Amino acid sequence: GNSVTQMEGPVTLSEEAFLTINCTYTATGYPSLFWYVQYPGEGLQLLLKATKADDKGSNKGFEATYRKETTSFHLEKGSVQVSDSAVYFCALSDPSASKIIFGSGTRLSIRP
Amino acid sequence: EAQVTQNPRYLITVTGKKLTVTCSQNMNHEYMSWYRQDPGLGLRQIYYSMNVEVTDKGDVPEGYKVSRKEKRNFPLILESPSPNQTSLYFCASFPRGIANTEAFFGQGTRLTVV
């Protein structure tokens, strides 16, 4: 079945460091891919998405490219801020099963 | 403001005492879903509803019930809660199904069953 695997956390970086959070997926067909972010005490909110191969999603300085050949959707940011501290979830849509499949989440902490 | 509202935010209850977590959305979305979030497991789907009076099981439906009598409301019912249902619960709604659209999440309900 379809699945999402993302790197284990926690990830701790200093402010202005470069960020990569790895995400790979297994899917039949052509799912849409998403990154959601969960700030402390809040629900998840969409960070970015890509709906087809080679699409790049971007938002708030974060980027991710839908790579079909490597089945990956890695999240990157060139210079992180303390306010980026949160839990990040990679996800894919599975319309045949009427659900979104989430990875296990990666907790990111940014030191001032 | 477009939102998904869950209540309560926090709940401590005892084993076997029936409880309901409410979820309401004001965006006229057809598709709604319940998830539970547990450390290291991400979010797992409990139940979902594609429209009024249409509900179906997700990945972890045991011990839960739902109903969808109106488009805006999708309550989660635990008839006889047990400690293994201690978790963080999220309700979500989606416009036009789920294929390419973002989910709108409630703020979560942290449930503890003792």
PDB file of C-alpha atoms in Angstrom:
ATOM      1  CA  GLY A   1       0.000   0.000   0.000  1.00  0.00           C
ATOM      2  CA  ASN A   2       0.893   3.651  -0.129  1.00  0.00           C
ATOM      3  CA  SER A   3       3.210   4.972   2.548  1.00  0.00           C
ATOM      4  CA  VAL A   4       5.376   7.921   3.561  1.00  0.00           C
ATOM      5  CA  THR A   5       8.748   7.732   5.317  1.00  0.00           C
ATOM      6  CA  GLN A   6      10.431  10.796   6.731  1.00  0.00           C
ATOM      7  CA  MET A   7      13.600  11.299   8.683  1.00  0.00           C
ATOM      8  CA  GLU A   8      13.460  10.775  12.385  1.00  0.00           C
ATOM      9  CA  GLY A   9      13.889  13.695  14.682  1.00  0.00           C
ATOM     10  CA  PRO A  10      14.419  15.640  16.641  1.00  0.00           C
ATOM     11  CA  VAL A  11      16.492  17.929  14.462  1.00  0.00           C
ATOM     12  CA  THR A  12      18.261  20.778  16.230  1.00  0.00           C
ATOM     13  CA  LEU A  13      19.885  23.591  14.256  1.00  0.00           C
ATOM     14  CA  SER A  14      21.273  27.022  14.914  1.00  0.00           C
ATOM     15  CA  GLU A  15      19.506  30.064  13.539  1.00  0.00           C
ATOM     16  CA  GLU A  16      20.383  30.794   9.880  1.00  0.00           C
ATOM     17  CA  ALA A  17      21.471  27.198   9.239  1.00  0.00           C
ATOM     18  CA  PHE A  18      20.368  25.295   6.138  1.00  0.00           C
ATOM     19  CA  LEU A  19      17.570  22.812   6.663  1.00  0.00           C
ATOM     20  CA  THR A  20      16.762  19.568   4.907  1.00  0.00           C
ATOM     21  CA  ILE A  21      14.109  17.138   6.103  1.00  0.00           C
ATOM     22  CA  ASN A  22      14.001  14.011   3.985  1.00  0.00           C
ATOM     23  CA  CYS A  23      10.766  12.438   2.806  1.00  0.00           C
ATOM     24  CA  THR A  24      10.284   9.456   0.517  1.00  0.00           C
ATOM     25  CA  TYR A  25       7.078   7.816  -0.522  1.00  0.00           C
ATOM     26  CA  THR A  26       5.646   4.634  -1.966  1.00  0.00           C
ATOM     27  CA  ALA A  27       2.563   5.012  -4.095  1.00  0.00           C
ATOM     28  CA  THR A  28       0.706   3.608  -7.032  1.00  0.00           C
ATOM     29  CA  GLY A  29      -0.477   6.167  -9.509  1.00  0.00           C
ATOM     30  CA  TYR A  30       0.297   9.836  -9.184  1.00  0.00           C
ATOM     31  CA  PRO A  31      -0.471  11.183  -5.749  1.00  0.00           C
ATOM     32  CA  SER A  32      -0.239  14.786  -4.669  1.00  0.00           C
ATOM     33  CA  LEU A  33       2.425  15.483  -2.041  1.00  0.00           C
ATOM     34  CA  PHE A  34       2.240  17.854   0.893  1.00  0.00           C
ATOM     35  CA  TRP A  35       4.201  19.253   3.791  1.00  0.00           C
ATOM     36  CA  TYR A  36       2.202  20.231   6.848  1.00  0.00           C
ATOM     37  CA  VAL A  37       3.548  22.085   9.879  1.00  0.00           C
ATOM     38  CA  GLN A  38       2.325  21.848  13.461  1.00  0.00           C
ATOM     39  CA  TYR A  39       3.307  24.668  15.803  1.00  0.00           C
ATOM     40  CA  PRO A  40       3.161  23.999  19.560  1.00  0.00           C
ATOM     41  CA  GLY A  41      -0.396  23.616  20.813  1.00  0.00           C
ATOM     42  CA  GLU A  42      -1.949  23.965  17.378  1.00  0.00           C
ATOM     43  CA  GLY A  43      -3.401  21.815  14.654  1.00  0.00           C
ATOM     44  CA  LEU A  44      -1.633  21.047  11.409  1.00  0.00           C
ATOM     45  CA  GLN A  45      -1.599  23.605   8.646  1.00  0.00           C
ATOM     46  CA  LEU A  46      -0.532  23.259   5.057  1.00  0.00           C
ATOM     47  CA  LEU A  47       2.972  24.543   4.373  1.00  0.00           C
ATOM     48  CA  LEU A  48       3.287  23.648   0.693  1.00  0.00           C
ATOM     49  CA  LYS A  49       2.178  21.125  -1.880  1.00  0.00           C
ATOM     50  CA  ALA A  50       3.010  19.703  -5.314  1.00  0.00           C
ATOM     51  CA  THR A  51       0.523  17.912  -7.506  1.00  0.00           C
ATOM     52  CA  LYS A  52       2.674  16.381 -10.254  1.00  0.00           C
ATOM     53  CA  ALA A  53       6.220  15.278 -10.999  1.00  0.00           C
ATOM     54  CA  ASP A  54       8.863  18.047 -11.104  1.00  0.00           C
ATOM     55  CA  ASP A  55       6.506  20.547  -9.490  1.00  0.00           C
ATOM     56  CA  LYS A  56       8.117  22.693  -6.811  1.00  0.00           C
ATOM     57  CA  GLY A  57       6.022  23.819  -3.872  1.00  0.00           C
ATOM     58  CA  SER A  58       7.190  26.843  -1.918  1.00  0.00           C
ATOM     59  CA  ASN A  59       6.009  28.965   0.987  1.00  0.00           C
ATOM     60  CA  LYS A  60       7.613  31.065   3.764  1.00  0.00           C
ATOM     61  CA  GLY A  61      11.091  30.325   2.394  1.00  0.00           C
ATOM     62  CA  PHE A  62      10.529  26.569   2.394  1.00  0.00           C
ATOM     63  CA  GLU A  63      10.716  24.533  -0.809  1.00  0.00           C
ATOM     64  CA  ALA A  64      10.158  20.941  -1.885  1.00  0.00           C
ATOM     65  CA  THR A  65      10.327  19.351  -5.335  1.00  0.00           C
ATOM     66  CA  TYR A  66       8.244  16.351  -6.389  1.00  0.00           C
ATOM     67  CA  ARG A  67      10.845  13.859  -7.658  1.00  0.00           C
ATOM     68  CA  LYS A  68       9.181  10.860  -9.246  1.00  0.00           C
ATOM     69  CA  GLU A  69      12.449   9.143 -10.215  1.00  0.00           C
ATOM     70  CA  THR A  70      13.619   9.041  -6.596  1.00  0.00           C
ATOM     71  CA  THR A  71      10.105   9.024  -5.057  1.00  0.00           C
ATOM     72  CA  SER A  72      11.124  11.894  -2.818  1.00  0.00           C
ATOM     73  CA  PHE A  73       9.769  15.225  -1.610  1.00  0.00           C
ATOM     74  CA  HIS A  74      12.484  16.659   0.630  1.00  0.00           C
ATOM     75  CA  LEU A  75      11.782  19.880   2.509  1.00  0.00           C
ATOM     76  CA  GLU A  76      14.486  22.589   2.398  1.00  0.00           C
ATOM     77  CA  LYS A  77      15.025  26.080   3.712  1.00  0.00           C
ATOM     78  CA  GLY A  78      18.122  28.145   3.199  1.00  0.00           C
ATOM     79  CA  SER A  79      18.162  30.007   6.524  1.00  0.00           C
ATOM     80  CA  VAL A  80      16.004  28.863   9.407  1.00  0.00           C
ATOM     81  CA  GLN A  81      14.634  31.079  12.169  1.00  0.00           C
ATOM     82  CA  VAL A  82      13.661  30.364  15.755  1.00  0.00           C
ATOM     83  CA  SER A  83      10.034  30.772  14.682  1.00  0.00           C
ATOM     84  CA  ASP A  84      10.409  27.716  12.391  1.00  0.00           C
ATOM     85  CA  SER A  85      10.561  25.445  15.438  1.00  0.00           C
ATOM     86  CA  ALA A  86       7.676  23.021  14.965  1.00  0.00           C
ATOM     87  CA  VAL A  87       6.811  19.482  13.902  1.00  0.00           C
ATOM     88  CA  TYR A  88       6.823  18.889  10.136  1.00  0.00           C
ATOM     89  CA  PHE A  89       4.770  16.183   8.441  1.00  0.00           C
ATOM     90  CA  CYS A  90       5.199  14.884   4.929  1.00  0.00           C
ATOM     91  CA  ALA A  91       1.991  13.502   3.416  1.00  0.00           C
ATOM     92  CA  LEU A  92       0.480  12.146   0.245  1.00  0.00           C
ATOM     93  CA  SER A  93      -3.075  11.977  -0.978  1.00  0.00           C
ATOM     94  CA  ASP A  94      -4.543   8.614  -1.805  1.00  0.00           C
ATOM     95  CA  PRO A  95      -7.851   9.284  -3.554  1.00  0.00           C
ATOM     96  CA  SER A  96      -8.513   5.570  -4.094  1.00  0.00           C
ATOM     97  CA  ALA A  97      -8.607   5.103  -0.322  1.00  0.00           C
ATOM     98  CA  SER A  98     -10.127   8.505   0.405  1.00  0.00           C
ATOM     99  CA  LYS A  99      -7.401   9.575   2.769  1.00  0.00           C
ATOM    100  CA  ILE A 100      -4.222  11.510   3.323  1.00  0.00           C
ATOM    101  CA  ILE A 101      -1.293   9.364   4.459  1.00  0.00           C
ATOM    102  CA  PHE A 102       1.059  11.095   6.871  1.00  0.00           C
ATOM    103  CA  GLY A 103       4.639  10.411   7.789  1.00  0.00           C
ATOM    104  CA  SER A 104       5.559  10.111  11.446  1.00  0.00           C
ATOM    105  CA  GLY A 105       6.618  13.742  11.754  1.00  0.00           C
ATOM    106  CA  THR A 106       9.970  15.436  12.364  1.00  0.00           C
ATOM    107  CA  ARG A 107      10.403  17.774  15.305  1.00  0.00           C
ATOM    108  CA  LEU A 108      12.604  20.759  14.465  1.00  0.00           C
ATOM    109  CA  SER A 109      14.164  22.983  17.120  1.00  0.00           C
ATOM    110  CA  ILE A 110      16.095  26.124  16.200  1.00  0.00           C
ATOM    111  CA  ARG A 111      18.599  27.603  18.670  1.00  0.00           C
ATOM    112  CA  PRO A 112      19.030  31.398  18.719  1.00  0.00           C
TER     113      PRO A 112
ATOM    114  CA  GLU B   1     -13.092  33.270   9.528  1.00  0.00           C
ATOM    115  CA  ALA B   2     -12.817  29.813   7.958  1.00  0.00           C
ATOM    116  CA  GLN B   3     -12.150  27.303  10.659  1.00  0.00           C
ATOM    117  CA  VAL B   4     -12.598  23.861  12.124  1.00  0.00           C
ATOM    118  CA  THR B   5     -13.595  23.929  15.768  1.00  0.00           C
ATOM    119  CA  GLN B   6     -13.122  21.040  18.146  1.00  0.00           C
ATOM    120  CA  ASN B   7     -14.331  20.766  21.713  1.00  0.00           C
ATOM    121  CA  PRO B   8     -13.134  20.164  24.286  1.00  0.00           C
ATOM    122  CA  ARG B   9      -9.428  20.967  23.908  1.00  0.00           C
ATOM    123  CA  TYR B  10      -8.491  18.884  26.917  1.00  0.00           C
ATOM    124  CA  LEU B  11     -10.339  16.027  28.565  1.00  0.00           C
ATOM    125  CA  ILE B  12      -9.490  13.603  31.334  1.00  0.00           C
ATOM    126  CA  THR B  13     -11.966  10.798  31.833  1.00  0.00           C
ATOM    127  CA  VAL B  14     -12.250   7.374  33.410  1.00  0.00           C
ATOM    128  CA  THR B  15     -12.371   4.020  31.679  1.00  0.00           C
ATOM    129  CA  GLY B  16     -15.819   3.145  30.396  1.00  0.00           C
ATOM    130  CA  LYS B  17     -17.440   6.569  30.651  1.00  0.00           C
ATOM    131  CA  LYS B  18     -18.947   7.500  27.299  1.00  0.00           C
ATOM    132  CA  LEU B  19     -17.725  10.734  25.769  1.00  0.00           C
ATOM    133  CA  THR B  20     -18.172  12.790  22.624  1.00  0.00           C
ATOM    134  CA  VAL B  21     -15.683  15.108  20.984  1.00  0.00           C
ATOM    135  CA  THR B  22     -17.403  17.626  18.753  1.00  0.00           C
ATOM    136  CA  CYS B  23     -16.117  18.962  15.441  1.00  0.00           C
ATOM    137  CA  SER B  24     -17.685  21.709  13.399  1.00  0.00           C
ATOM    138  CA  GLN B  25     -16.550  23.447  10.198  1.00  0.00           C
ATOM    139  CA  ASN B  26     -17.923  26.621   8.642  1.00  0.00           C
ATOM    140  CA  MET B  27     -16.547  26.173   5.109  1.00  0.00           C
ATOM    141  CA  ASN B  28     -19.302  23.984   3.646  1.00  0.00           C
ATOM    142  CA  HIS B  29     -16.804  21.169   3.060  1.00  0.00           C
ATOM    143  CA  GLU B  30     -18.182  17.786   2.110  1.00  0.00           C
ATOM    144  CA  TYR B  31     -15.279  15.631   3.287  1.00  0.00           C
ATOM    145  CA  MET B  32     -14.387  15.383   6.965  1.00  0.00           C
ATOM    146  CA  SER B  33     -12.073  13.066   8.843  1.00  0.00           C
ATOM    147  CA  TRP B  34     -10.848  12.186  12.327  1.00  0.00           C
ATOM    148  CA  TYR B  35      -7.213  11.376  13.131  1.00  0.00           C
ATOM    149  CA  ARG B  36      -5.315  10.408  16.204  1.00  0.00           C
ATOM    150  CA  GLN B  37      -1.716  11.472  16.711  1.00  0.00           C
ATOM    151  CA  ASP B  38       0.635   9.317  18.739  1.00  0.00           C
ATOM    152  CA  PRO B  39       4.401   9.729  19.187  1.00  0.00           C
ATOM    153  CA  GLY B  40       6.371   8.066  16.405  1.00  0.00           C
ATOM    154  CA  LEU B  41       3.230   7.072  14.521  1.00  0.00           C
ATOM    155  CA  GLY B  42       2.220  10.302  12.861  1.00  0.00           C
ATOM    156  CA  LEU B  43      -1.476  10.783  12.196  1.00  0.00           C
ATOM    157  CA  ARG B  44      -3.688   7.776  11.661  1.00  0.00           C
ATOM    158  CA  GLN B  45      -7.172   8.042  10.241  1.00  0.00           C
ATOM    159  CA  ILE B  46      -9.988   6.830  12.477  1.00  0.00           C
ATOM    160  CA  TYR B  47     -13.112   7.525  10.419  1.00  0.00           C
ATOM    161  CA  TYR B  48     -14.025   9.721   7.508  1.00  0.00           C
ATOM    162  CA  SER B  49     -17.149  11.055   5.874  1.00  0.00           C
ATOM    163  CA  MET B  50     -17.536  11.987   2.241  1.00  0.00           C
ATOM    164  CA  ASN B  51     -20.891  13.659   2.754  1.00  0.00           C
ATOM    165  CA  VAL B  52     -23.939  13.811   4.988  1.00  0.00           C
ATOM    166  CA  GLU B  53     -25.002  10.341   6.164  1.00  0.00           C
ATOM    167  CA  VAL B  54     -21.949   8.765   4.478  1.00  0.00           C
ATOM    168  CA  THR B  55     -19.231   7.542   6.825  1.00  0.00           C
ATOM    169  CA  ASP B  56     -16.531   4.891   6.569  1.00  0.00           C
ATOM    170  CA  LYS B  57     -13.762   3.342   8.621  1.00  0.00           C
ATOM    171  CA  GLY B  58     -10.203   4.512   8.427  1.00  0.00           C
ATOM    172  CA  ASP B  59      -7.130   2.663   9.624  1.00  0.00           C
ATOM    173  CA  VAL B  60      -7.886   2.518  13.359  1.00  0.00           C
ATOM    174  CA  PRO B  61     -11.679   2.569  13.858  1.00  0.00           C
ATOM    175  CA  GLU B  62     -11.947   0.115  16.766  1.00  0.00           C
ATOM    176  CA  GLY B  63     -13.556   1.654  19.821  1.00  0.00           C
ATOM    177  CA  TYR B  64     -14.873   4.723  17.994  1.00  0.00           C
ATOM    178  CA  LYS B  65     -18.113   5.804  16.359  1.00  0.00           C
ATOM    179  CA  VAL B  66     -19.021   8.814  14.272  1.00  0.00           C
ATOM    180  CA  SER B  67     -22.109  10.366  12.782  1.00  0.00           C
ATOM    181  CA  ARG B  68     -22.711  12.934  10.044  1.00  0.00           C
ATOM    182  CA  LYS B  69     -26.255  14.218  10.279  1.00  0.00           C
ATOM    183  CA  GLU B  70     -25.382  17.697   9.037  1.00  0.00           C
ATOM    184  CA  LYS B  71     -22.650  18.836   6.697  1.00  0.00           C
ATOM    185  CA  ARG B  72     -20.935  21.060   9.250  1.00  0.00           C
ATOM    186  CA  ASN B  73     -20.720  18.625  12.191  1.00  0.00           C
ATOM    187  CA  PHE B  74     -18.799  15.384  12.583  1.00  0.00           C
ATOM    188  CA  PRO B  75     -18.677  14.232  16.218  1.00  0.00           C
ATOM    189  CA  LEU B  76     -16.392  11.453  17.438  1.00  0.00           C
ATOM    190  CA  ILE B  77     -17.938   9.135  20.014  1.00  0.00           C
ATOM    191  CA  LEU B  78     -16.114   6.842  22.401  1.00  0.00           C
ATOM    192  CA  GLU B  79     -18.779   4.540  23.847  1.00  0.00           C
ATOM    193  CA  SER B  80     -16.485   2.908  26.400  1.00  0.00           C
ATOM    194  CA  PRO B  81     -13.088   4.623  26.475  1.00  0.00           C
ATOM    195  CA  SER B  82     -10.009   2.644  27.428  1.00  0.00           C
ATOM    196  CA  PRO B  83      -6.496   3.812  28.371  1.00  0.00           C
ATOM    197  CA  ASN B  84      -5.126   2.882  24.920  1.00  0.00           C
ATOM    198  CA  GLN B  85      -7.339   5.628  23.500  1.00  0.00           C
ATOM    199  CA  THR B  86      -5.305   8.249  25.338  1.00  0.00           C
ATOM    200  CA  SER B  87      -4.079  10.366  22.463  1.00  0.00           C
ATOM    201  CA  LEU B  88      -4.224  13.697  20.655  1.00  0.00           C
ATOM    202  CA  TYR B  89      -7.201  13.831  18.291  1.00  0.00           C
ATOM    203  CA  PHE B  90      -7.650  16.039  15.249  1.00  0.00           C
ATOM    204  CA  CYS B  91     -10.639  16.693  13.084  1.00  0.00           C
ATOM    205  CA  ALA B  92     -10.050  17.864   9.518  1.00  0.00           C
ATOM    206  CA  SER B  93     -12.183  18.982   6.612  1.00  0.00           C
ATOM    207  CA  PHE B  94     -11.392  19.106   2.920  1.00  0.00           C
ATOM    208  CA  PRO B  95     -12.981  20.992   0.046  1.00  0.00           C
ATOM    209  CA  ARG B  96     -13.946  18.909  -3.003  1.00  0.00           C
ATOM    210  CA  GLY B  97     -12.582  15.622  -1.703  1.00  0.00           C
ATOM    211  CA  ILE B  98      -8.928  15.020  -0.926  1.00  0.00           C
ATOM    212  CA  ALA B  99      -7.029  14.511  -4.152  1.00  0.00           C
ATOM    213  CA  ASN B 100      -5.204  17.811  -4.526  1.00  0.00           C
ATOM    214  CA  THR B 101      -6.611  19.986  -1.818  1.00  0.00           C
ATOM    215  CA  GLU B 102      -5.310  20.997   1.552  1.00  0.00           C
ATOM    216  CA  ALA B 103      -6.813  19.776   4.778  1.00  0.00           C
ATOM    217  CA  PHE B 104      -8.092  22.259   7.359  1.00  0.00           C
ATOM    218  CA  PHE B 105      -7.434  21.006  10.854  1.00  0.00           C
ATOM    219  CA  GLY B 106      -8.962  21.778  14.198  1.00  0.00           C
ATOM    220  CA  GLN B 107      -6.704  22.673  17.112  1.00  0.00           C
ATOM    221  CA  GLY B 108      -6.848  19.207  18.585  1.00  0.00           C
ATOM    222  CA  THR B 109      -8.306  17.471  21.622  1.00  0.00           C
ATOM    223  CA  ARG B 110      -5.930  15.953  24.103  1.00  0.00           C
ATOM    224  CA  LEU B 111      -7.708  13.005  25.706  1.00  0.00           C
ATOM    225  CA  THR B 112      -6.478  11.112  28.733  1.00  0.00           C
ATOM    226  CA  VAL B 113      -8.299   7.963  29.838  1.00  0.00           C
ATOM    227  CA  VAL B 114      -7.396   6.739  33.314  1.00  0.00           C
TER     228      VAL B 114
END
